[in-house]
């Protein structure tokens, strides 16, 4: 095992995960003045996350995954991701509890962090882009998840923020698994990437896109454009 690449994987995944509590902290700020700006800002943040997620899918996860698999396994892994994310989403909805956004965040964060660790272990520069995209999407997901949980519980803000800091540690743990166990299995890495990509597409159109729309306001969707553009710039820089 290359210790330098392992340490880099852990560091980048930790930094990418750190935007989860950062997003939660911004969401904990009670009011932004004027009120119209608060509404635009909140919806814009959610749209930005959708753009970042689409960038991760189209610029990293699908191209890298497709390059490693046959057509049969491409269809199988991609289909499995959407179905699994759908079933988990339905299970959360039936239980009726808060935390659906947290689960959605971890469902894409963990497989992406696994792919990040595996990519850096093999020396692929795409790992750096993936770390950037994970960080970009974790901020609005942390923001949205904090709002969902705080609205449905009496937990104190400091205790809730501490929980979001703990969630960031899932990144290094997943990156470690990817680095240690998947570096020599490019086909398996490709399967994980396609699985995550399909799930992200499902979550984007199920949870994120509907919340980005603000009636009689047209600026928030520009956040999706900005999120995708930043991912595109990152892709060009590393190529």
Short mmCIF file of C-alpha atoms in Angstrom, two decimals:
data_model
loop_
_atom_site.label_atom_id
_atom_site.label_comp_id
_atom_site.label_asym_id
_atom_site.label_seq_id
_atom_site.Cartn_x
_atom_site.Cartn_y
_atom_site.Cartn_z
CA UNK A 1 0.00 0.00 0.00
CA UNK A 2 1.33 3.45 -0.94
CA UNK A 3 1.21 5.44 2.31
CA UNK A 4 1.50 8.79 0.52
CA UNK A 5 -1.55 8.14 -1.64
CA UNK A 6 -3.41 6.73 1.37
CA UNK A 7 -2.76 9.86 3.42
CA UNK A 8 -3.79 12.00 0.46
CA UNK A 9 -7.01 10.00 0.11
CA UNK A 10 -7.83 10.44 3.79
CA UNK A 11 -7.04 14.14 3.71
CA UNK A 12 -9.03 14.92 0.56
CA UNK A 13 -12.02 12.87 1.68
CA UNK A 14 -11.94 14.62 5.08
CA UNK A 15 -11.83 18.05 3.44
CA UNK A 16 -14.67 17.05 1.11
CA UNK A 17 -16.68 15.83 4.08
CA UNK A 18 -15.97 19.01 6.05
CA UNK A 19 -18.40 20.90 3.83
CA UNK A 20 -21.23 18.87 5.43
CA UNK A 21 -20.96 20.65 8.82
CA UNK A 22 -20.14 23.89 7.01
CA UNK A 23 -23.43 23.68 5.12
CA UNK A 24 -25.22 22.79 8.36
CA UNK A 25 -23.69 25.79 10.10
CA UNK A 26 -24.85 28.17 7.36
CA UNK A 27 -28.33 26.62 7.60
CA UNK A 28 -28.33 27.24 11.37
CA UNK A 29 -28.20 31.01 10.82
CA UNK A 30 -31.75 32.02 11.61
CA UNK A 31 -32.34 34.89 9.26
CA UNK A 32 -30.79 36.55 6.25
CA UNK A 33 -31.93 40.06 5.46
CA UNK A 34 -33.82 41.11 3.43
CA UNK A 35 -36.33 38.25 3.48
CA UNK A 36 -36.48 37.92 -0.31
CA UNK A 37 -32.70 37.32 -0.33
CA UNK A 38 -33.04 34.58 2.28
CA UNK A 39 -35.53 32.73 0.09
CA UNK A 40 -33.41 33.16 -3.03
CA UNK A 41 -30.28 32.08 -1.17
CA UNK A 42 -31.79 28.90 0.28
CA UNK A 43 -33.23 27.76 -3.03
CA UNK A 44 -30.05 28.77 -4.85
CA UNK A 45 -27.93 26.63 -2.50
CA UNK A 46 -30.12 23.61 -3.16
CA UNK A 47 -29.92 24.19 -6.93
CA UNK A 48 -26.13 24.52 -6.69
CA UNK A 49 -26.01 21.07 -5.11
CA UNK A 50 -28.02 19.66 -8.00
CA UNK A 51 -25.56 21.14 -10.49
CA UNK A 52 -22.59 19.71 -8.60
CA UNK A 53 -24.20 16.28 -8.48
CA UNK A 54 -24.87 16.32 -12.21
CA UNK A 55 -21.26 17.35 -12.80
CA UNK A 56 -20.04 14.41 -10.73
CA UNK A 57 -22.24 12.04 -12.74
CA UNK A 58 -21.42 13.33 -16.22
CA UNK A 59 -17.76 14.27 -15.79
CA UNK A 60 -16.42 11.53 -13.49
CA UNK A 61 -18.69 8.70 -12.43
CA UNK A 62 -20.23 7.67 -15.75
CA UNK A 63 -17.14 8.17 -17.99
CA UNK A 64 -14.84 6.35 -15.56
CA UNK A 65 -17.36 3.59 -14.84
CA UNK A 66 -18.21 2.91 -18.48
CA UNK A 67 -14.51 2.66 -19.38
CA UNK A 68 -14.04 -0.33 -17.06
CA UNK A 69 -17.12 -2.46 -17.72
CA UNK A 70 -18.86 -4.44 -20.45
CA UNK A 71 -22.31 -3.38 -21.61
CA UNK A 72 -24.01 -6.04 -19.47
CA UNK A 73 -22.37 -4.86 -16.27
CA UNK A 74 -22.90 -1.20 -17.18
CA UNK A 75 -26.65 -1.83 -17.44
CA UNK A 76 -26.68 -4.02 -14.31
CA UNK A 77 -24.76 -1.64 -12.03
CA UNK A 78 -26.51 1.48 -13.25
CA UNK A 79 -29.96 -0.11 -12.91
CA UNK A 80 -29.12 -1.43 -9.44
CA UNK A 81 -28.16 2.03 -8.18
CA UNK A 82 -31.45 3.63 -9.16
CA UNK A 83 -33.51 0.75 -7.77
CA UNK A 84 -31.64 0.61 -4.45
CA UNK A 85 -31.87 4.38 -3.92
CA UNK A 86 -35.57 4.24 -4.79
CA UNK A 87 -36.24 1.47 -2.27
CA UNK A 88 -34.34 3.27 0.50
CA UNK A 89 -36.14 6.52 -0.29
CA UNK A 90 -39.50 4.75 -0.07
CA UNK A 91 -38.54 3.11 3.22
CA UNK A 92 -37.60 6.46 4.73
CA UNK A 93 -40.86 8.03 3.52
CA UNK A 94 -42.98 5.23 4.98
CA UNK A 95 -41.34 5.57 8.39
CA UNK A 96 -42.15 9.25 8.28
CA UNK A 97 -39.16 10.38 10.32
CA UNK A 98 -36.75 13.23 9.75
CA UNK A 99 -33.36 12.41 8.34
CA UNK A 100 -34.21 11.55 4.76
CA UNK A 101 -31.83 14.21 3.50
CA UNK A 102 -29.05 12.87 5.74
CA UNK A 103 -29.54 9.39 4.31
CA UNK A 104 -29.60 10.79 0.78
CA UNK A 105 -26.36 12.65 1.47
CA UNK A 106 -24.60 9.56 2.79
CA UNK A 107 -25.90 7.40 -0.05
CA UNK A 108 -23.91 9.39 -2.57
CA UNK A 109 -21.07 10.54 -0.27
CA UNK A 110 -19.95 7.06 0.77
CA UNK A 111 -19.67 5.35 -2.66
CA UNK A 112 -18.07 8.47 -4.11
CA UNK A 113 -15.50 8.52 -1.29
CA UNK A 114 -14.79 4.82 -1.93
CA UNK A 115 -14.18 5.63 -5.59
CA UNK A 116 -12.01 8.59 -4.55
CA UNK A 117 -9.74 6.39 -2.44
CA UNK A 118 -9.45 3.77 -5.17
CA UNK A 119 -8.71 6.38 -7.86
CA UNK A 120 -5.92 8.01 -5.86
CA UNK A 121 -4.44 4.60 -5.05
CA UNK A 122 -4.02 3.98 -8.77
CA UNK A 123 -2.62 7.46 -9.41
CA UNK A 124 -5.61 8.72 -11.42
CA UNK A 125 -5.85 12.53 -11.34
CA UNK A 126 -9.64 12.21 -11.58
CA UNK A 127 -9.54 11.57 -7.83
CA UNK A 128 -8.80 15.27 -7.25
CA UNK A 129 -11.77 16.31 -9.37
CA UNK A 130 -13.99 13.84 -7.55
CA UNK A 131 -12.90 15.30 -4.20
CA UNK A 132 -13.83 18.79 -5.42
CA UNK A 133 -17.23 17.66 -6.66
CA UNK A 134 -17.95 15.80 -3.42
CA UNK A 135 -17.13 18.93 -1.45
CA UNK A 136 -19.36 21.04 -3.71
CA UNK A 137 -22.34 18.73 -3.33
CA UNK A 138 -21.90 18.08 0.39
CA UNK A 139 -22.32 21.75 1.28
CA UNK A 140 -25.91 22.12 0.00
CA UNK A 141 -26.78 18.61 1.16
CA UNK A 142 -25.55 19.43 4.67
CA UNK A 143 -27.47 22.69 4.47
CA UNK A 144 -30.69 20.96 3.44
CA UNK A 145 -30.32 18.06 5.88
CA UNK A 146 -29.80 20.42 8.83
CA UNK A 147 -32.96 22.34 7.92
CA UNK A 148 -34.96 19.11 7.66
CA UNK A 149 -33.82 17.72 11.01
CA UNK A 150 -33.98 20.99 12.95
CA UNK A 151 -37.55 21.55 11.74
CA UNK A 152 -38.66 18.15 13.03
CA UNK A 153 -36.82 17.91 16.36
CA UNK A 154 -36.10 19.84 19.53
CA UNK A 155 -32.38 19.09 19.46
CA UNK A 156 -30.14 22.02 20.35
CA UNK A 157 -28.22 23.57 17.43
CA UNK A 158 -24.79 22.86 18.94
CA UNK A 159 -25.60 19.18 19.49
CA UNK A 160 -27.00 18.91 15.99
CA UNK A 161 -23.93 20.57 14.47
CA UNK A 162 -21.72 18.12 16.38
CA UNK A 163 -23.59 15.26 14.72
CA UNK A 164 -22.92 16.79 11.31
CA UNK A 165 -19.22 17.06 12.14
CA UNK A 166 -19.28 13.33 12.94
CA UNK A 167 -20.88 12.59 9.55
CA UNK A 168 -17.83 14.06 7.84
CA UNK A 169 -15.77 11.13 9.18
CA UNK A 170 -17.63 8.72 6.91
CA UNK A 171 -15.53 10.13 4.06
CA UNK A 172 -12.07 9.04 5.29
CA UNK A 173 -13.46 5.66 6.37
CA UNK A 174 -14.94 5.02 2.92
CA UNK A 175 -11.82 6.34 1.15
CA UNK A 176 -9.68 3.97 3.22
CA UNK A 177 -11.79 1.00 2.12
CA UNK A 178 -11.57 2.04 -1.51
CA UNK A 179 -7.82 2.61 -1.31
CA UNK A 180 -7.03 -0.66 0.43
CA UNK A 181 -9.46 -3.08 -1.19
CA UNK A 182 -10.49 -1.74 -4.61
CA UNK A 183 -7.29 -0.31 -6.08
CA UNK A 184 -6.56 -3.60 -7.87
CA UNK A 185 -10.16 -4.08 -9.04
CA UNK A 186 -10.89 -1.47 -11.72
CA UNK A 187 -14.07 -3.24 -12.81
CA UNK A 188 -15.42 -3.15 -9.26
CA UNK A 189 -14.53 0.55 -8.96
CA UNK A 190 -16.39 1.15 -12.22
CA UNK A 191 -19.41 -0.68 -10.84
CA UNK A 192 -19.39 1.45 -7.68
CA UNK A 193 -19.18 4.62 -9.78
CA UNK A 194 -22.11 3.66 -12.00
CA UNK A 195 -24.14 2.53 -8.98
CA UNK A 196 -23.55 5.91 -7.33
CA UNK A 197 -24.24 7.81 -10.57
CA UNK A 198 -27.64 6.20 -11.01
CA UNK A 199 -28.57 6.84 -7.39
CA UNK A 200 -27.50 10.47 -7.68
CA UNK A 201 -29.70 10.97 -10.74
CA UNK A 202 -32.63 9.49 -8.85
CA UNK A 203 -32.05 11.69 -5.79
CA UNK A 204 -31.51 14.82 -7.89
CA UNK A 205 -34.90 14.58 -9.54
CA UNK A 206 -36.71 13.17 -6.51
CA UNK A 207 -35.41 15.43 -3.75
CA UNK A 208 -33.24 18.28 -5.02
CA UNK A 209 -34.84 19.57 -8.22
CA UNK A 210 -38.34 20.03 -6.72
CA UNK A 211 -36.91 22.04 -3.81
CA UNK A 212 -34.81 24.27 -6.06
CA UNK A 213 -37.91 25.72 -7.73
CA UNK A 214 -39.18 28.96 -6.19
CA UNK A 215 -42.49 30.20 -7.53
CA UNK A 216 -42.27 33.48 -9.44
CA UNK A 217 -38.48 33.54 -9.05
CA UNK A 218 -36.07 32.53 -11.79
CA UNK A 219 -32.63 33.09 -10.26
CA UNK A 220 -32.26 29.96 -8.04
CA UNK A 221 -31.88 27.53 -10.99
CA UNK A 222 -28.76 29.48 -11.94
CA UNK A 223 -27.22 27.78 -8.91
CA UNK A 224 -27.45 24.48 -10.79
CA UNK A 225 -25.66 26.08 -13.73
CA UNK A 226 -22.94 27.40 -11.42
CA UNK A 227 -22.50 24.04 -9.72
CA UNK A 228 -22.10 22.22 -13.02
CA UNK A 229 -19.81 24.92 -14.41
CA UNK A 230 -17.40 24.62 -11.49
CA UNK A 231 -17.25 20.87 -12.04
CA UNK A 232 -16.61 21.39 -15.75
CA UNK A 233 -13.78 23.84 -15.04
CA UNK A 234 -12.23 21.33 -12.65
CA UNK A 235 -12.44 18.62 -15.32
CA UNK A 236 -10.70 20.85 -17.85
CA UNK A 237 -7.97 21.84 -15.41
CA UNK A 238 -6.94 18.25 -14.62
CA UNK A 239 -7.11 17.05 -18.23
#
